[in-house]
Each structure stands twice: as structure tokens, then as C-alpha cells.
PDB file of C-alpha atoms in Angstrom:
ATOM      1  CA  MET A 191      -0.049  -0.169   0.322  1.00 61.00           C
ATOM      2  CA  THR A 192       1.298   3.319  -0.986  1.00 76.00           C
ATOM      3  CA  ASN A 193       2.167   5.891   2.227  1.00 91.00           C
ATOM      4  CA  TYR A 194      -0.066   8.989   1.979  1.00 96.00           C
ATOM      5  CA  ILE A 195      -0.033  11.774   4.513  1.00 97.00           C
ATOM      6  CA  VAL A 196      -2.965  14.593   4.370  1.00 98.00           C
ATOM      7  CA  CYS A 197      -1.340  17.461   5.817  1.00 98.00           C
ATOM      8  CA  LEU A 198      -2.643  21.327   6.773  1.00 97.00           C
ATOM      9  CA  ALA A 199       0.100  23.760   7.535  1.00 96.00           C
ATOM     10  CA  HIS A 200       0.250  27.424   7.935  1.00 94.00           C
ATOM     11  CA  PHE A 201       2.505  30.242   7.340  1.00 92.00           C
ATOM     12  CA  CYS A 202       2.443  31.246  11.566  1.00 89.00           C
ATOM     13  CA  GLU A 203       3.898  35.210  11.781  1.00 85.00           C
ATOM     14  CA  LEU A 204       5.933  33.785  14.631  1.00 85.00           C
ATOM     15  CA  HIS A 205       7.125  30.257  13.860  1.00 87.00           C
ATOM     16  CA  GLY A 206       6.962  30.151  10.519  1.00 89.00           C
ATOM     17  CA  PRO A 207       5.664  27.707   8.181  1.00 92.00           C
ATOM     18  CA  THR A 208       4.223  25.000  10.816  1.00 93.00           C
ATOM     19  CA  VAL A 209       2.348  21.651  10.239  1.00 95.00           C
ATOM     20  CA  ILE A 210      -1.319  21.688  12.684  1.00 96.00           C
ATOM     21  CA  ILE A 211      -2.410  18.491  11.619  1.00 97.00           C
ATOM     22  CA  CYS A 212      -1.739  15.413   9.250  1.00 97.00           C
ATOM     23  CA  THR A 213      -3.704  11.987   8.627  1.00 98.00           C
ATOM     24  CA  GLN A 214      -2.655   9.244   7.486  1.00 96.00           C
ATOM     25  CA  ILE A 215      -3.430   5.268   7.313  1.00 95.00           C
ATOM     26  CA  THR A 216      -2.227   2.393   9.523  1.00 95.00           C
ATOM     27  CA  THR A 217      -2.929  -0.950  10.599  1.00 93.00           C
ATOM     28  CA  LYS A 218      -4.013  -1.926  14.028  1.00 92.00           C
ATOM     29  CA  LYS A 219      -0.889  -3.949  14.060  1.00 92.00           C
ATOM     30  CA  PHE A 220       1.181  -0.412  13.894  1.00 93.00           C
ATOM     31  CA  LEU A 221      -1.245   2.082  15.541  1.00 94.00           C
ATOM     32  CA  LYS A 222       0.713   2.977  19.034  1.00 93.00           C
ATOM     33  CA  GLU A 223       3.752   3.785  16.775  1.00 93.00           C
ATOM     34  CA  ASN A 224       1.546   6.359  15.012  1.00 94.00           C
ATOM     35  CA  LEU A 225       0.229   8.021  17.908  1.00 94.00           C
ATOM     36  CA  LEU A 226       1.259  10.442  20.126  1.00 93.00           C
ATOM     37  CA  SER A 227       2.037  10.767  23.680  1.00 90.00           C
ATOM     38  CA  SER A 228      -0.239  13.044  26.000  1.00 83.00           C
ATOM     39  CA  ASN A 229       3.260  14.844  27.028  1.00 79.00           C
ATOM     40  CA  SER A 230       4.358  15.301  23.493  1.00 74.00           C
ATOM     41  CA  ARG A 231       1.989  18.933  22.544  1.00 65.00           C
ATOM     42  CA  LEU A 232       4.432  21.397  21.058  1.00 66.00           C
ATOM     43  CA  ALA A 233       4.948  25.113  22.773  1.00 60.00           C
ATOM     44  CA  ASN A 234       3.613  26.738  20.121  1.00 77.00           C
ATOM     45  CA  CYS A 235       1.034  29.397  19.773  1.00 88.00           C
ATOM     46  CA  LEU A 236      -2.598  28.963  19.094  1.00 90.00           C
ATOM     47  CA  SER A 237      -2.473  29.470  15.103  1.00 91.00           C
ATOM     48  CA  CYS A 238       0.167  26.517  15.515  1.00 91.00           C
ATOM     49  CA  GLN A 239      -2.058  24.125  17.791  1.00 92.00           C
ATOM     50  CA  LEU A 240      -3.680  21.057  16.859  1.00 94.00           C
ATOM     51  CA  ILE A 241      -6.990  21.926  19.090  1.00 93.00           C
ATOM     52  CA  LEU A 242      -9.299  18.898  19.941  1.00 94.00           C
ATOM     53  CA  PRO A 243     -12.049  18.258  21.793  1.00 94.00           C
ATOM     54  CA  ASN A 244     -12.013  16.957  25.167  1.00 93.00           C
ATOM     55  CA  SER A 245      -8.233  17.893  25.581  1.00 89.00           C
ATOM     56  CA  SER A 246      -7.254  15.076  22.985  1.00 93.00           C
ATOM     57  CA  VAL A 247      -3.865  14.403  21.248  1.00 93.00           C
ATOM     58  CA  ASN A 248      -4.767  11.899  18.663  1.00 96.00           C
ATOM     59  CA  LEU A 249      -7.974  11.165  16.306  1.00 97.00           C
ATOM     60  CA  THR A 250      -8.631   7.586  14.793  1.00 97.00           C
ATOM     61  CA  THR A 251     -11.066   5.777  13.091  1.00 96.00           C
ATOM     62  CA  PRO A 252     -11.503   2.386  12.255  1.00 95.00           C
ATOM     63  CA  ILE A 253     -11.792   1.448   8.145  1.00 91.00           C
ATOM     64  CA  GLU A 254     -13.862  -1.350   7.041  1.00 82.00           C
ATOM     65  CA  ASN A 255     -12.464  -3.947   5.047  1.00 74.00           C
ATOM     66  CA  ASN A 256     -14.495  -4.000   1.696  1.00 63.00           C
ATOM     67  CA  ASN A 257     -12.084  -6.716  -0.078  1.00 57.00           C
ATOM     68  CA  ASN A 258     -14.829  -8.852  -1.870  1.00 54.00           C
ATOM     69  CA  ASP A 259     -12.314  -9.922  -4.595  1.00 53.00           C
ATOM     70  CA  GLY A 260     -13.298 -13.690  -2.675  1.00 51.00           C
ATOM     71  CA  LYS A 261      -9.395 -13.782  -1.022  1.00 51.00           C
ATOM     72  CA  LYS A 262      -9.577 -16.381   1.619  1.00 41.00           C
ATOM     73  CA  GLU A 263      -7.016 -14.350   3.670  1.00 51.00           C
ATOM     74  CA  GLU A 264      -8.328 -11.265   5.472  1.00 64.00           C
ATOM     75  CA  GLU A 265      -6.443  -7.963   5.415  1.00 76.00           C
ATOM     76  CA  GLU A 266      -4.812  -6.722   8.791  1.00 85.00           C
ATOM     77  CA  PRO A 267      -7.400  -4.164   9.880  1.00 90.00           C
ATOM     78  CA  LYS A 268      -6.763  -0.381   9.531  1.00 93.00           C
ATOM     79  CA  VAL A 269      -7.145   2.786  11.170  1.00 96.00           C
ATOM     80  CA  SER A 270      -6.933   6.382   9.937  1.00 97.00           C
ATOM     81  CA  VAL A 271      -4.694   8.929  12.059  1.00 97.00           C
ATOM     82  CA  SER A 272      -4.658  12.305  13.151  1.00 97.00           C
ATOM     83  CA  THR A 273      -1.691  13.976  14.648  1.00 96.00           C
ATOM     84  CA  HIS A 274      -0.353  16.890  15.181  1.00 95.00           C
ATOM     85  CA  TYR A 275       2.714  15.660  13.412  1.00 94.00           C
ATOM     86  CA  PRO A 276       4.034  12.069  12.425  1.00 94.00           C
ATOM     87  CA  ALA A 277       4.696  10.445  15.192  1.00 93.00           C
ATOM     88  CA  SER A 278       8.160   8.916  13.014  1.00 93.00           C
ATOM     89  CA  SER A 279      10.812  11.386  13.107  1.00 92.00           C
ATOM     90  CA  LYS A 280      11.732  10.300   9.689  1.00 93.00           C
ATOM     91  CA  ARG A 281       8.144  11.649   8.703  1.00 94.00           C
ATOM     92  CA  TYR A 282       8.065  14.544  10.642  1.00 93.00           C
ATOM     93  CA  SER A 283      11.608  15.513   9.301  1.00 95.00           C
ATOM     94  CA  ALA A 284      10.473  14.873   5.533  1.00 95.00           C
ATOM     95  CA  LEU A 285       7.204  16.557   6.253  1.00 95.00           C
ATOM     96  CA  THR A 286       8.812  19.983   7.647  1.00 94.00           C
ATOM     97  CA  LYS A 287      11.086  20.099   4.559  1.00 94.00           C
ATOM     98  CA  LEU A 288       7.905  20.182   2.260  1.00 95.00           C
ATOM     99  CA  VAL A 289       5.728  22.668   4.421  1.00 95.00           C
ATOM    100  CA  MET A 290       8.570  24.526   4.327  1.00 93.00           C
ATOM    101  CA  LYS A 291       8.771  24.733   0.674  1.00 91.00           C
ATOM    102  CA  SER A 292       5.299  24.708   0.258  1.00 90.00           C
ATOM    103  CA  LEU A 293       4.455  28.348   2.481  1.00 89.00           C
ATOM    104  CA  SER A 294       8.066  29.607   1.437  1.00 82.00           C
ATOM    105  CA  VAL A 295       9.446  28.595  -2.054  1.00 70.00           C
ATOM    106  CA  GLU A 296       6.885  26.926  -4.092  1.00 62.00           C
ATOM    107  CA  THR A 297       4.422  29.389  -5.095  1.00 64.00           C
ATOM    108  CA  THR A 298       1.591  29.894  -8.200  1.00 61.00           C
ATOM    109  CA  SER A 299       0.222  33.172  -9.435  1.00 61.00           C
ATOM    110  CA  GLU A 300      -3.198  31.496  -9.243  1.00 69.00           C
ATOM    111  CA  LEU A 301      -3.935  30.234  -5.790  1.00 72.00           C
ATOM    112  CA  SER A 302      -6.924  28.145  -7.078  1.00 72.00           C
ATOM    113  CA  LYS A 303      -5.065  25.617  -8.935  1.00 84.00           C
ATOM    114  CA  PRO A 304      -2.880  23.012  -7.070  1.00 91.00           C
ATOM    115  CA  MET A 305       0.716  22.450  -6.984  1.00 92.00           C
ATOM    116  CA  PHE A 306       3.142  19.596  -7.537  1.00 94.00           C
ATOM    117  CA  TYR A 307       6.765  18.978  -6.167  1.00 93.00           C
ATOM    118  CA  GLY A 308       8.938  16.505  -4.318  1.00 94.00           C
ATOM    119  CA  ASP A 309      11.974  14.070  -4.724  1.00 95.00           C
ATOM    120  CA  ALA A 310      12.494  10.707  -3.914  1.00 94.00           C
ATOM    121  CA  ILE A 311      14.519  11.461  -0.747  1.00 94.00           C
ATOM    122  CA  ASN A 312      11.140  13.826   1.235  1.00 95.00           C
ATOM    123  CA  GLY A 313       8.747  12.326  -0.987  1.00 96.00           C
ATOM    124  CA  TYR A 314       6.143  14.057  -3.414  1.00 97.00           C
ATOM    125  CA  CYS A 315       3.160  16.660  -2.665  1.00 96.00           C
ATOM    126  CA  ILE A 316       0.439  18.173  -4.419  1.00 96.00           C
ATOM    127  CA  ASN A 317      -0.688  20.918  -2.398  1.00 94.00           C
ATOM    128  CA  GLN A 318      -2.984  24.004  -2.545  1.00 94.00           C
ATOM    129  CA  ILE A 319      -2.445  27.514  -0.851  1.00 93.00           C
ATOM    130  CA  PHE A 320      -5.348  29.339   0.669  1.00 94.00           C
ATOM    131  CA  LYS A 321      -6.124  32.434   2.461  1.00 93.00           C
ATOM    132  CA  ILE A 322      -8.903  33.551   5.017  1.00 95.00           C
ATOM    133  CA  GLU A 323      -9.442  36.563   6.193  1.00 92.00           C
ATOM    134  CA  ASP A 324      -8.305  37.253  10.035  1.00 92.00           C
ATOM    135  CA  ILE A 325      -8.629  41.025  10.866  1.00 86.00           C
ATOM    136  CA  ASN A 326      -6.135  40.120  13.819  1.00 85.00           C
ATOM    137  CA  ALA A 327      -3.436  39.002  11.491  1.00 87.00           C
ATOM    138  CA  ARG A 328      -0.741  40.593  10.048  1.00 83.00           C
ATOM    139  CA  GLY A 329      -1.638  42.460   6.447  1.00 85.00           C
ATOM    140  CA  GLY A 330      -5.648  40.897   7.291  1.00 88.00           C
ATOM    141  CA  GLU A 331      -5.482  37.264   6.043  1.00 91.00           C
ATOM    142  CA  ARG A 332      -3.820  34.174   7.107  1.00 93.00           C
ATOM    143  CA  LYS A 333      -2.122  31.709   4.835  1.00 93.00           C
ATOM    144  CA  TYR A 334      -2.441  28.053   5.091  1.00 95.00           C
ATOM    145  CA  SER A 335      -1.197  24.560   2.576  1.00 95.00           C
ATOM    146  CA  LEU A 336      -3.433  22.065   2.019  1.00 97.00           C
ATOM    147  CA  MET A 337      -1.178  18.940   1.341  1.00 97.00           C
ATOM    148  CA  ILE A 338      -1.095  15.222   0.319  1.00 97.00           C
ATOM    149  CA  VAL A 339       2.065  13.652   0.656  1.00 97.00           C
ATOM    150  CA  SER A 340       3.148  10.478  -0.623  1.00 96.00           C
ATOM    151  CA  ASP A 341       6.302   8.294  -1.331  1.00 95.00           C
ATOM    152  CA  ASP A 342       4.996   7.041  -4.719  1.00 95.00           C
ATOM    153  CA  GLU A 343       4.920   9.817  -7.570  1.00 96.00           C
ATOM    154  CA  PHE A 344       2.965   7.890 -10.160  1.00 95.00           C
ATOM    155  CA  GLU A 345       0.409   6.936  -7.769  1.00 95.00           C
ATOM    156  CA  LEU A 346       0.243  10.582  -6.506  1.00 96.00           C
ATOM    157  CA  LEU A 347       0.141  12.143  -9.469  1.00 96.00           C
ATOM    158  CA  ASN A 348      -2.206   9.572 -11.124  1.00 95.00           C
ATOM    159  CA  ASN A 349      -5.084  10.405  -8.320  1.00 95.00           C
ATOM    160  CA  TRP A 350      -4.880  14.317  -9.523  1.00 95.00           C
ATOM    161  CA  ASP A 351      -8.294  14.503 -10.446  1.00 95.00           C
ATOM    162  CA  ILE A 352     -10.038  12.835  -6.749  1.00 95.00           C
ATOM    163  CA  LEU A 353      -7.132  14.585  -5.119  1.00 96.00           C
ATOM    164  CA  GLN A 354      -8.183  17.885  -6.574  1.00 95.00           C
ATOM    165  CA  MET A 355     -11.740  18.020  -5.895  1.00 95.00           C
ATOM    166  CA  TYR A 356     -11.031  16.885  -1.891  1.00 97.00           C
ATOM    167  CA  LEU A 357      -9.026  19.547  -2.125  1.00 96.00           C
ATOM    168  CA  ASN A 358     -11.307  22.316  -3.241  1.00 95.00           C
ATOM    169  CA  GLU A 359     -13.899  20.592  -0.781  1.00 96.00           C
ATOM    170  CA  ILE A 360     -12.129  20.826   2.144  1.00 97.00           C
ATOM    171  CA  ILE A 361     -10.621  24.721   1.701  1.00 97.00           C
ATOM    172  CA  GLU A 362     -14.161  25.651   0.760  1.00 96.00           C
ATOM    173  CA  LEU A 363     -15.429  24.125   4.167  1.00 97.00           C
ATOM    174  CA  ILE A 364     -12.883  25.871   6.290  1.00 97.00           C
ATOM    175  CA  GLN A 365     -13.189  29.338   4.086  1.00 97.00           C
ATOM    176  CA  LYS A 366     -16.843  29.306   4.121  1.00 97.00           C
ATOM    177  CA  LYS A 367     -17.222  28.736   8.048  1.00 97.00           C
ATOM    178  CA  VAL A 368     -14.614  32.052   7.993  1.00 96.00           C
ATOM    179  CA  ILE A 369     -16.643  34.150   5.837  1.00 95.00           C
ATOM    180  CA  ASP A 370     -20.011  32.707   8.115  1.00 95.00           C
ATOM    181  CA  TRP A 371     -18.485  34.128  11.412  1.00 94.00           C
ATOM    182  CA  ASN A 372     -16.760  37.157   9.765  1.00 91.00           C
ATOM    183  CA  GLN A 373     -20.038  38.102   8.619  1.00 91.00           C
ATOM    184  CA  ARG A 374     -21.777  37.759  11.841  1.00 89.00           C
ATOM    185  CA  ASN A 375     -19.562  39.510  14.064  1.00 84.00           C
ATOM    186  CA  GLU A 376     -19.383  42.528  11.825  1.00 80.00           C
ATOM    187  CA  VAL A 377     -23.399  42.639  11.535  1.00 73.00           C
ATOM    188  CA  SER A 378     -23.334  42.879  15.865  1.00 67.00           C
ATOM    189  CA  SER A 379     -20.327  45.257  15.801  1.00 63.00           C
ATOM    190  CA  LYS A 380     -22.536  47.458  14.442  1.00 59.00           C
ATOM    191  CA  PHE A 381     -25.312  47.505  17.694  1.00 57.00           C
ATOM    192  CA  ASN A 382     -24.455  48.542  21.164  1.00 60.00           C
ATOM    193  CA  ALA A 383     -25.321  46.253  24.167  1.00 58.00           C
ATOM    194  CA  ASP A 384     -28.946  47.891  24.368  1.00 57.00           C
ATOM    195  CA  GLY A 385     -29.538  46.785  20.980  1.00 59.00           C
ATOM    196  CA  SER A 386     -29.112  50.970  19.383  1.00 62.00           C
ATOM    197  CA  VAL A 387     -26.973  51.892  16.314  1.00 57.00           C
ATOM    198  CA  LYS A 388     -23.134  52.558  17.080  1.00 57.00           C
ATOM    199  CA  ASN A 389     -22.103  55.807  15.875  1.00 58.00           C
ATOM    200  CA  GLY A 390     -19.440  55.777  12.370  1.00 57.00           C
ATOM    201  CA  ASN A 391     -16.626  57.036  14.449  1.00 54.00           C
ATOM    202  CA  VAL A 392     -17.028  54.288  17.267  1.00 48.00           C
ATOM    203  CA  LEU A 393     -17.142  51.692  14.791  1.00 46.00           C
ATOM    204  CA  ASP A 394     -13.488  52.947  12.687  1.00 50.00           C
ATOM    205  CA  ASN A 395     -11.982  53.499  16.125  1.00 51.00           C
ATOM    206  CA  GLU A 396     -12.721  49.595  17.504  1.00 48.00           C
ATOM    207  CA  ARG A 397     -12.197  48.485  13.452  1.00 52.00           C
ATOM    208  CA  PHE A 398      -8.582  50.251  14.046  1.00 50.00           C
ATOM    209  CA  LEU A 399      -7.661  48.616  17.198  1.00 49.00           C
ATOM    210  CA  ARG A 400      -8.719  45.314  15.857  1.00 52.00           C
ATOM    211  CA  ARG A 401      -5.923  45.483  13.436  1.00 50.00           C
ATOM    212  CA  SER A 402      -3.593  46.581  14.920  1.00 51.00           C
ATOM    213  CA  LEU A 403      -3.548  43.987  17.597  1.00 64.00           C
ATOM    214  CA  ASN A 404      -1.751  40.683  15.827  1.00 74.00           C
ATOM    215  CA  LYS A 405      -2.252  37.825  17.998  1.00 84.00           C
ATOM    216  CA  PRO A 406      -2.415  34.291  17.110  1.00 89.00           C
ATOM    217  CA  ARG A 407      -5.833  32.401  16.327  1.00 91.00           C
ATOM    218  CA  SER A 408      -6.477  29.089  15.974  1.00 93.00           C
ATOM    219  CA  LEU A 409      -8.936  27.745  13.134  1.00 95.00           C
ATOM    220  CA  THR A 410     -11.333  27.240  15.843  1.00 96.00           C
ATOM    221  CA  GLU A 411     -11.769  30.505  16.501  1.00 95.00           C
ATOM    222  CA  LEU A 412     -11.545  31.615  13.064  1.00 96.00           C
ATOM    223  CA  THR A 413     -14.601  28.673  12.237  1.00 96.00           C
ATOM    224  CA  ASN A 414     -16.039  28.940  15.829  1.00 96.00           C
ATOM    225  CA  ASP A 415     -16.494  25.726  15.495  1.00 97.00           C
ATOM    226  CA  ASP A 416     -14.391  23.541  18.293  1.00 96.00           C
ATOM    227  CA  GLU A 417     -14.987  20.465  15.794  1.00 97.00           C
ATOM    228  CA  ILE A 418     -13.314  21.913  12.625  1.00 97.00           C
ATOM    229  CA  PHE A 419     -10.286  19.649  12.938  1.00 98.00           C
ATOM    230  CA  VAL A 420     -12.607  16.545  13.530  1.00 98.00           C
ATOM    231  CA  LYS A 421     -14.194  17.357  10.386  1.00 98.00           C
ATOM    232  CA  LEU A 422     -11.522  17.701   8.800  1.00 98.00           C
ATOM    233  CA  HIS A 423      -9.970  14.611   9.879  1.00 98.00           C
ATOM    234  CA  LEU A 424     -12.930  12.781   8.728  1.00 97.00           C
ATOM    235  CA  LEU A 425     -12.736  14.373   5.275  1.00 97.00           C
ATOM    236  CA  ALA A 426      -8.538  13.694   4.905  1.00 97.00           C
ATOM    237  CA  THR A 427      -9.892   9.733   6.002  1.00 97.00           C
ATOM    238  CA  GLU A 428     -12.629   9.668   3.129  1.00 96.00           C
ATOM    239  CA  LEU A 429     -10.033  10.654   0.787  1.00 97.00           C
ATOM    240  CA  LEU A 430      -7.223   8.440   1.739  1.00 96.00           C
ATOM    241  CA  LYS A 431      -9.966   5.356   1.445  1.00 94.00           C
ATOM    242  CA  ASP A 432     -10.651   6.976  -1.920  1.00 94.00           C
ATOM    243  CA  ILE A 433      -7.108   6.186  -3.316  1.00 93.00           C
ATOM    244  CA  ASN A 434      -5.843   3.465  -1.447  1.00 86.00           C
ATOM    245  CA  LYS A 435      -9.061   1.108  -3.185  1.00 74.00           C
TER     246      LYS A 435
END
């Protein structure tokens, strides 16, 4: 089975290109080797952290075996695992280099189109850059990279169409949630606590203060969804199931 990793990374104003969440498929036999311990949390800012419900460190989803080819031997049960970063130091090092290229070196003039790059040492990657609006970020926006990494160049490129479909779906989910939440905040900011409309000068001052206050913010806050990373895990799991058939 080809090794794949689905990764969401971003360009942190404090720490540079950083992995936020990565998802991969393993077998139950090797599940523990791919899980992070509870004390493995990196001392990152909110923008870099993987914030899960109940302060969890890992997300796992069993994958049903749809083997209908009549073979007597049953396949080893598979599990989808999402963590802040790969537990394997080798994979972590390779993924970090690909993330650096994605957010610092490799660029495209049109963000709506995926890019392909990589090598035989660190692996091959199809990624798509996207941005979301955040008044507390430098320039009023945050930059992310959604990546699918593989050790098999041919298999990765052979799945280009289906990967592009999933990339668009995941990015659209994130961006729509951010836009909806920003619009709700924009409407509520126009009114005082008693329901009266604020005057223009007060609104302008508040907007200026928010823009001048650069601070790290997690996707859970930007989307107003405490389970946004759970949703990303499930979508990444479906992606991996589709290309590993």
C-alpha cells in the first residue's frame, strides 16, 4: 500500500511554516507507533496548535475492509490516524521540509490551482495554498497550505483529479465557515449592548484597534467551530480511503 499523508499547514507569523494536523492510514498492529503521547504537545502559539475536543491528542477512525475479491486471507484491519505531526521522526523531518517549500519557496500565481513538487528523498506532494480573512493577522489574512504527500510519484499524479476535488471541498469548508463567522461578527459589532446602532466614529476606532492587535488565533476560533479539526480528520480519512482502494 502506498504511503500517503494529508496535511494542513500554515505560515505562522511567530514560528514560520508549521504543520497543524496530518492524517495517515496505518494498521491496528502499528497503531501505537503512530500515536502521540499526551506529553508530546509542542509549545506553539494558538495558530499552530491542534485543538481537539476533550483535550485529545490523537484522532482515530477504523476503516472497514471492503475486500470483495474472494480472497480467503483477511487483510490487516486499518485505522485512520490524525495527529499534530507524524510520530515517526523520519516522516516528521521529510514533511517539515515539504511544508517549508510549500509556504516559503514553491508558489503559483493562481491560488485556486494545486501545485506538484518533491523528490525521492522527502516524498512527493500535491498542495494548494489558500487564505482566510482575519482582522487580527498581519495584512488582514492568514495563509494555509493543504497538502497530500506520498512516497510514490506515479500513484500521486495518477490520483490528481480526485485529490483536486477533495482539496477544493476541504478548503471551501474552512473558508465558508470563516466567512460566515466574520459576517456575523460584523453585523453584531454595529450595535451597542442595548440594541442601539453605534455611530461611525466608534465603529472605525474599534476596527482600527482590532487591526493593530496582531495575535495568534486557532482555526477553532476563526471558524467558531470546536470540532473543525474533527471534520478535517473525517474528510481526510475519506480521501485516503478513496485513493487506497
